[in-house]
Short mmCIF file of C-alpha atoms in Angstrom, two decimals:
data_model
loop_
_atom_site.label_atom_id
_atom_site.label_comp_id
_atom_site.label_asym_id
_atom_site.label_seq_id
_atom_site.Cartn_x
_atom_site.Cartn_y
_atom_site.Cartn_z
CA UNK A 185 -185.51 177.95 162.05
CA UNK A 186 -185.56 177.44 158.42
CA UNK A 187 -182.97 176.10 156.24
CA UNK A 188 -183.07 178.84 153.11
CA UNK A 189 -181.40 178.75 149.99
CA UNK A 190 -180.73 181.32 147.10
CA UNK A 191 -181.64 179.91 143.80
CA UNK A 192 -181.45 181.48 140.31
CA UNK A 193 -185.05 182.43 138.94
CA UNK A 194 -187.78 179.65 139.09
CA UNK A 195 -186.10 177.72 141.86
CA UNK A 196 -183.65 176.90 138.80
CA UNK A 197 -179.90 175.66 140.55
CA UNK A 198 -177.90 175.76 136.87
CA UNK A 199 -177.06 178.83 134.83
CA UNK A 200 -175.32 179.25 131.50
CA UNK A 201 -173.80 182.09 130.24
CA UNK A 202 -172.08 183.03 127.15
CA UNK A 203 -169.46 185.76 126.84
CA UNK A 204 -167.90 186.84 122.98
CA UNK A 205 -165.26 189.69 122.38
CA UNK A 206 -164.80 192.27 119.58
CA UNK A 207 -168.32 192.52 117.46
CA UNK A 208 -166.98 190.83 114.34
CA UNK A 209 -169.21 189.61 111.70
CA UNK A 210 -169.00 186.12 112.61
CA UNK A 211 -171.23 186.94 115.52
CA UNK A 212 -174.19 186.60 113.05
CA UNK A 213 -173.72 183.06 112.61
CA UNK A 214 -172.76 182.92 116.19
CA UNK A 215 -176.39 184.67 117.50
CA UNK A 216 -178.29 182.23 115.15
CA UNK A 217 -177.07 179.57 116.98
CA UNK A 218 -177.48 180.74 119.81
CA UNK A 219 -181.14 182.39 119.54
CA UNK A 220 -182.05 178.62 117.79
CA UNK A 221 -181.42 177.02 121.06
CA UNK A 222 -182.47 179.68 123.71
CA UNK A 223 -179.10 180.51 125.07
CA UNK A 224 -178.03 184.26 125.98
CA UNK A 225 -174.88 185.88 124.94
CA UNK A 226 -172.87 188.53 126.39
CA UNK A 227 -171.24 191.05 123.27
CA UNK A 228 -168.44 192.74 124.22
CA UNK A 229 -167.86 195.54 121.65
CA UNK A 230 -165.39 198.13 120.59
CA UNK A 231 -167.69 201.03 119.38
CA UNK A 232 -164.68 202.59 117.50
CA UNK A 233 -164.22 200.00 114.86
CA UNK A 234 -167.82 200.06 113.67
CA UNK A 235 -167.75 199.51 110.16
CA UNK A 236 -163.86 198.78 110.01
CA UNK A 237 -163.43 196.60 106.89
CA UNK A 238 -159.68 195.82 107.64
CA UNK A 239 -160.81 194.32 111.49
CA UNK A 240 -163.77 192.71 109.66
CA UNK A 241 -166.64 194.66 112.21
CA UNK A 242 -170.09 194.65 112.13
CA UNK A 243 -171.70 197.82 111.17
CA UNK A 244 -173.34 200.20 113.61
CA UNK A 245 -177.00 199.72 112.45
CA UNK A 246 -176.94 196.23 111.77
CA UNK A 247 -176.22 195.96 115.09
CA UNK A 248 -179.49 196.43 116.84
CA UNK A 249 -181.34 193.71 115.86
CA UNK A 250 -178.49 191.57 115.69
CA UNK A 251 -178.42 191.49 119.60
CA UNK A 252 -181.71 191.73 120.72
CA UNK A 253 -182.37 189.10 123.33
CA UNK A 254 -179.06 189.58 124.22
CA UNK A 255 -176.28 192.09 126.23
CA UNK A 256 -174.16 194.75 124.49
CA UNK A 257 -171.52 195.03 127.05
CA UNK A 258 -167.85 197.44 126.46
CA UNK A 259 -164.70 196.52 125.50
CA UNK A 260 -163.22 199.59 125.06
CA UNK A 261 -163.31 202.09 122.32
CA UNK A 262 -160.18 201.02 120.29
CA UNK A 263 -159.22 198.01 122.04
CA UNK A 264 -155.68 199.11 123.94
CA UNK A 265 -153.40 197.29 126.01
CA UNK A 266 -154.84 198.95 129.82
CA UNK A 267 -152.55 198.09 132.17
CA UNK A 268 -150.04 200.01 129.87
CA UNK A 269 -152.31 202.99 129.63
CA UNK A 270 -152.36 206.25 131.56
CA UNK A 271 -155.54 206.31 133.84
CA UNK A 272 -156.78 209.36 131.39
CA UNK A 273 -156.81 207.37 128.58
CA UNK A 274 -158.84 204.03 130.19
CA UNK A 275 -161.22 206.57 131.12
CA UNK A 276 -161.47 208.26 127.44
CA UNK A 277 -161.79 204.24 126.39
CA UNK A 278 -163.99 203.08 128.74
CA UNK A 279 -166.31 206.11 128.94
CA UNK A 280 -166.45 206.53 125.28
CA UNK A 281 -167.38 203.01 124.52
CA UNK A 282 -169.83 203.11 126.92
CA UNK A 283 -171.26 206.49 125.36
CA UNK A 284 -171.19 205.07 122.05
CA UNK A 285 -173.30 201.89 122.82
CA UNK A 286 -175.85 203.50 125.18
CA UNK A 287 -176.73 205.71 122.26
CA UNK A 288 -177.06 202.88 120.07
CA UNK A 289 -178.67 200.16 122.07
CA UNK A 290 -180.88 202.22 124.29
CA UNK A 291 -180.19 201.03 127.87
CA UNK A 292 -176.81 201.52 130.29
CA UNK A 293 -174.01 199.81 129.65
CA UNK A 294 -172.12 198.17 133.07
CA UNK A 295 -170.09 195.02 132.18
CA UNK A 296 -167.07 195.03 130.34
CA UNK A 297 -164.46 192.02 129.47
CA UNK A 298 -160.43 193.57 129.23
CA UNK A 299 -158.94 194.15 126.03
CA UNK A 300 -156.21 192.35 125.36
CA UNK A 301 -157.48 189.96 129.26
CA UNK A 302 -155.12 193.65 130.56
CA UNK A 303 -155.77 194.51 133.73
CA UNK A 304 -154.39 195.45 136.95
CA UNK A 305 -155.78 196.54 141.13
CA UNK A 306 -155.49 200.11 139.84
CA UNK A 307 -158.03 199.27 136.94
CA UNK A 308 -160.18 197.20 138.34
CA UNK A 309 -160.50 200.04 141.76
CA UNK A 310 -161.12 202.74 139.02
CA UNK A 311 -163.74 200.81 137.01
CA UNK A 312 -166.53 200.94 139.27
CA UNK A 313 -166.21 204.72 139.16
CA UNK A 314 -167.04 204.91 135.57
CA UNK A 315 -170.16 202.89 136.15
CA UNK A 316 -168.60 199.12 135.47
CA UNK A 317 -169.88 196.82 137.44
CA UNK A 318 -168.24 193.30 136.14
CA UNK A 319 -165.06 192.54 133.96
CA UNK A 320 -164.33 189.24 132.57
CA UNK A 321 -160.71 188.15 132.64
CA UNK A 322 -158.78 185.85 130.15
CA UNK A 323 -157.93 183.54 132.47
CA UNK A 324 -160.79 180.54 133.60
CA UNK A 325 -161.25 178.04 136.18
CA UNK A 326 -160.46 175.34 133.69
CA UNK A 327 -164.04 173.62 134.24
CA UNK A 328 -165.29 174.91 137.72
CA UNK A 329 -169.09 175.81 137.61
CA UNK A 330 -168.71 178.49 140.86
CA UNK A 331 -169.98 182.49 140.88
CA UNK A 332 -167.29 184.53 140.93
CA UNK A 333 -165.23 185.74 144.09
CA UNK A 334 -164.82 189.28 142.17
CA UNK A 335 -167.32 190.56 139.83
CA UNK A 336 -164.36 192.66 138.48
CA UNK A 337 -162.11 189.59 137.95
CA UNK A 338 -164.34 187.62 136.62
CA UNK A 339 -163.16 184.10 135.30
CA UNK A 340 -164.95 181.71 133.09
CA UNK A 341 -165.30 177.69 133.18
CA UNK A 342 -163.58 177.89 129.73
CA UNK A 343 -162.44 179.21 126.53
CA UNK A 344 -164.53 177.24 123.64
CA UNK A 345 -161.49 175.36 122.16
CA UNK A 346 -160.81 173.84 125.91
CA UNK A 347 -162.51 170.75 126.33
CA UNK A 348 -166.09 172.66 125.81
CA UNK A 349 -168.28 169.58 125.02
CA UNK A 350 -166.72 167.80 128.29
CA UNK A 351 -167.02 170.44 130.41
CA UNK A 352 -170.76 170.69 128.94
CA UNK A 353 -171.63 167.09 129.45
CA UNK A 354 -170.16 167.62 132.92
CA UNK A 355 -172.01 170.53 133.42
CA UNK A 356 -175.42 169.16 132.55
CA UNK A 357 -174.76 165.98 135.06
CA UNK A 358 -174.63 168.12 137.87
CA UNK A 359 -177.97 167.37 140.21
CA UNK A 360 -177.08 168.39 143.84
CA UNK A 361 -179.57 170.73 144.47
CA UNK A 362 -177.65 172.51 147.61
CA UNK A 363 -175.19 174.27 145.32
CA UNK A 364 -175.71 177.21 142.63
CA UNK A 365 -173.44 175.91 139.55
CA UNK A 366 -173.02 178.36 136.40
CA UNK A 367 -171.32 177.13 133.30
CA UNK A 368 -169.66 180.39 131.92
CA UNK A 369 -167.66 180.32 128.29
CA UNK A 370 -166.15 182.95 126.59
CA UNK A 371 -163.72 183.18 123.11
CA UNK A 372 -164.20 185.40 119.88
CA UNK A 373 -166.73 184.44 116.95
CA UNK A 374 -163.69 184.96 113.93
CA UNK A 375 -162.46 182.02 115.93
CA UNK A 376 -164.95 179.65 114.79
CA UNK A 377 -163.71 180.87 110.96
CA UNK A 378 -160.13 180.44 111.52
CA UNK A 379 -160.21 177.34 112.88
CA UNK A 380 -163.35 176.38 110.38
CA UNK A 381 -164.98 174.56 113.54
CA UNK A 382 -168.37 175.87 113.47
CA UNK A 383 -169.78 172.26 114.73
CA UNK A 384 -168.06 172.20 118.32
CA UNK A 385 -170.84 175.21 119.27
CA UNK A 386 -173.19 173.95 116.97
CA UNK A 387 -173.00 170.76 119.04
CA UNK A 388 -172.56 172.24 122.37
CA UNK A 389 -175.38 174.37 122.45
CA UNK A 390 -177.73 171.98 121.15
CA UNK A 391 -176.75 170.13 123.99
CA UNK A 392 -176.35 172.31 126.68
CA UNK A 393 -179.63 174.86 125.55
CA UNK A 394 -183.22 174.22 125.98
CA UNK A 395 -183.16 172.00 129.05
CA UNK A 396 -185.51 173.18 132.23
CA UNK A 397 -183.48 173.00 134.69
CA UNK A 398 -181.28 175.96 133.40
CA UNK A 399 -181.18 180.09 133.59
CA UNK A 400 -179.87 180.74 130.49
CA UNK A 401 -178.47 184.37 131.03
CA UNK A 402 -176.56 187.24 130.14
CA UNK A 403 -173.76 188.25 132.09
CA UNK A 404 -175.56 191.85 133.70
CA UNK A 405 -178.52 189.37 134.15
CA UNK A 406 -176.71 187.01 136.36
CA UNK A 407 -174.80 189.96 138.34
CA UNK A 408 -177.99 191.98 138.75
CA UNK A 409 -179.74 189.15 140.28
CA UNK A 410 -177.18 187.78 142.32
CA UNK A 411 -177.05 191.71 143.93
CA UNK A 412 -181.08 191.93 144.50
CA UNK A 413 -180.28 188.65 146.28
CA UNK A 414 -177.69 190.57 148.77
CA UNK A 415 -179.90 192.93 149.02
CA UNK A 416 -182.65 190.84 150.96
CA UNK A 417 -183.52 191.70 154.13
CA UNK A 418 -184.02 188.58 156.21
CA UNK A 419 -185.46 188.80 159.94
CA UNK A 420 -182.65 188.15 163.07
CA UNK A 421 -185.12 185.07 163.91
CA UNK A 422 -185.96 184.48 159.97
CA UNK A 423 -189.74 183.92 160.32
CA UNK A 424 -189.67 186.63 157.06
CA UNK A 425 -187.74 188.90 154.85
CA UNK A 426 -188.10 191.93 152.72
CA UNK A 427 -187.28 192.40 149.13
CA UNK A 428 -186.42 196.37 148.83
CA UNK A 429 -185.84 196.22 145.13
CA UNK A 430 -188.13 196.11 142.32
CA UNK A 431 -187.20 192.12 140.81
CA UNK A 432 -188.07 189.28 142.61
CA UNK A 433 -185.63 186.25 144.20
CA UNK A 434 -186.64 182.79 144.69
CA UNK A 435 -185.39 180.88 147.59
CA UNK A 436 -185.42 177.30 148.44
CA UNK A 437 -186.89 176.99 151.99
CA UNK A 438 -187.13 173.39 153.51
CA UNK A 439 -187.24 172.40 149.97
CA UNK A 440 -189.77 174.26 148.66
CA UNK A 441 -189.08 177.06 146.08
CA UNK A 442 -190.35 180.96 147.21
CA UNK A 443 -190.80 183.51 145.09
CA UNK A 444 -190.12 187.16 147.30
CA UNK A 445 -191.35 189.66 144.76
CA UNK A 446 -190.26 192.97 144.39
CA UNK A 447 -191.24 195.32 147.50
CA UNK A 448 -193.12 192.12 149.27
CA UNK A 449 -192.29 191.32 152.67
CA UNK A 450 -192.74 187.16 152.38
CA UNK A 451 -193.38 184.93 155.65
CA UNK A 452 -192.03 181.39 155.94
#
């Protein structure tokens, strides 16, 4: 029988992914930097400040082009508290955010990160009804490079002011192919203002980007593919297996990388 392995796309074993909050304008700088050294962001935006000089937000149309390459993912409409909420008004929040952005950007919106990192079992059992199919938390694994246990509770290696450049150097070390690892960090681009600290991304993702043994991903990219893996259909005595969806997997079997391509049934 053969030994098979998911891997991310191209046989790749290491995935980065970058996660930002709120749409402020410091996410221009912040997607320069990014698009200069092939790394993905994930943007998660409230639609309802749009334009709000007080909160410092992007405007609508600038928007567009801004992200391209990229994922527009919610964040609720006005950015409340949830867990403090009534369930009506999460789903006003969420539903409206996700209304608003679809009609900007074009394509469904199903990731979200919590405003405020507030959320609760009753929100995160409701979310999937109103078409979310991730949530990033607050809280991180402090430097662990595993997928997540929960989609909906979704925890990243690290905030950017935590040790980012060690966890990065530690990240890029990693070699043992028999594991998936995914480097995951998250904050808020004003941050990078505040603190006037521009040069610890700067540094980090020339660093960590353009190296070929990384998927550099959104968030919905990494979630969608991880699914169309579960969704293989592997033989009892796995001489083969069928891809039913439309996106192909790779797998590593004895050693060498497959690609199963969308609706192919693939023999080892």
């Amino acid at each position: 029988m053969a030994k098979i392995y998911v891997t991310y796309p191209q046989g790749k074993f290491k995935a980065l992914t970058m996660s930002y909050d709120d749409g402020r304008k410091a996410d221009k700088r912040l997607v320069e930097i990014f698009n200069r050294n092939g790394i993905k962001g994930t943007f998660h935006i409230n639609s309802g400040f749009f334009g709000n000089k007080e909160y410092d937000r992007l405007e609508e149309a600038e928007c567009v082009e801004l992200y391209k390459g990229h994922e527009v993912s919610a964040h609720t409409l006005t950015h409340p508290t949830i867990a403090r909420c009534p369930k009506e008004m999460l789903v006003h929040e969420v539903m409206e955010d996700r209304k608003n952005l679809e009609r900007i950007f074009g394509y469904t919106i199903r990731g979200m990160s919590y405003p405020n990192g507030s959320y609760n079992p009753q929100i995160k059992e409701l979310l999937p009804q109103l078409g979310i199919e991730y949530s990033r938390v607050v809280e991180t694994t402090h430097g662990g490079f595993g997928l997540p246990h929960d989609w909906l509770e979704w925890k990243a290696t690290c905030h950017h002011k935590d040790n980012l450049m060690k966890h990065g150097e530690t990240f890029v070390s990693l070699h043992k192919k028999q594991y998936l690892y995914l480097m995951y960090v998250w904050g808020h681009s004003y941050e990078f203002d505040n603190d006037n600290n521009w040069e610890i991304i700067e540094e980090f993702c020339e660093f960590a980007g353009g190296r070929d043994d990384t998927w550099y991903a959104t968030n919905i990219e990494i979630v969608d593919y991880m699914k169309a893996y579960q969704r293989l259909r592997f033989s009892a005595g796995m001489e083969f297996v069928e891809n039913p969806g439309a996106a192909s997997v790779w797998l590593s079997v004895d050693g060498e990388i497959r690609e199963i391509p969308g609706g192919a049934t693939v023999r080892f």
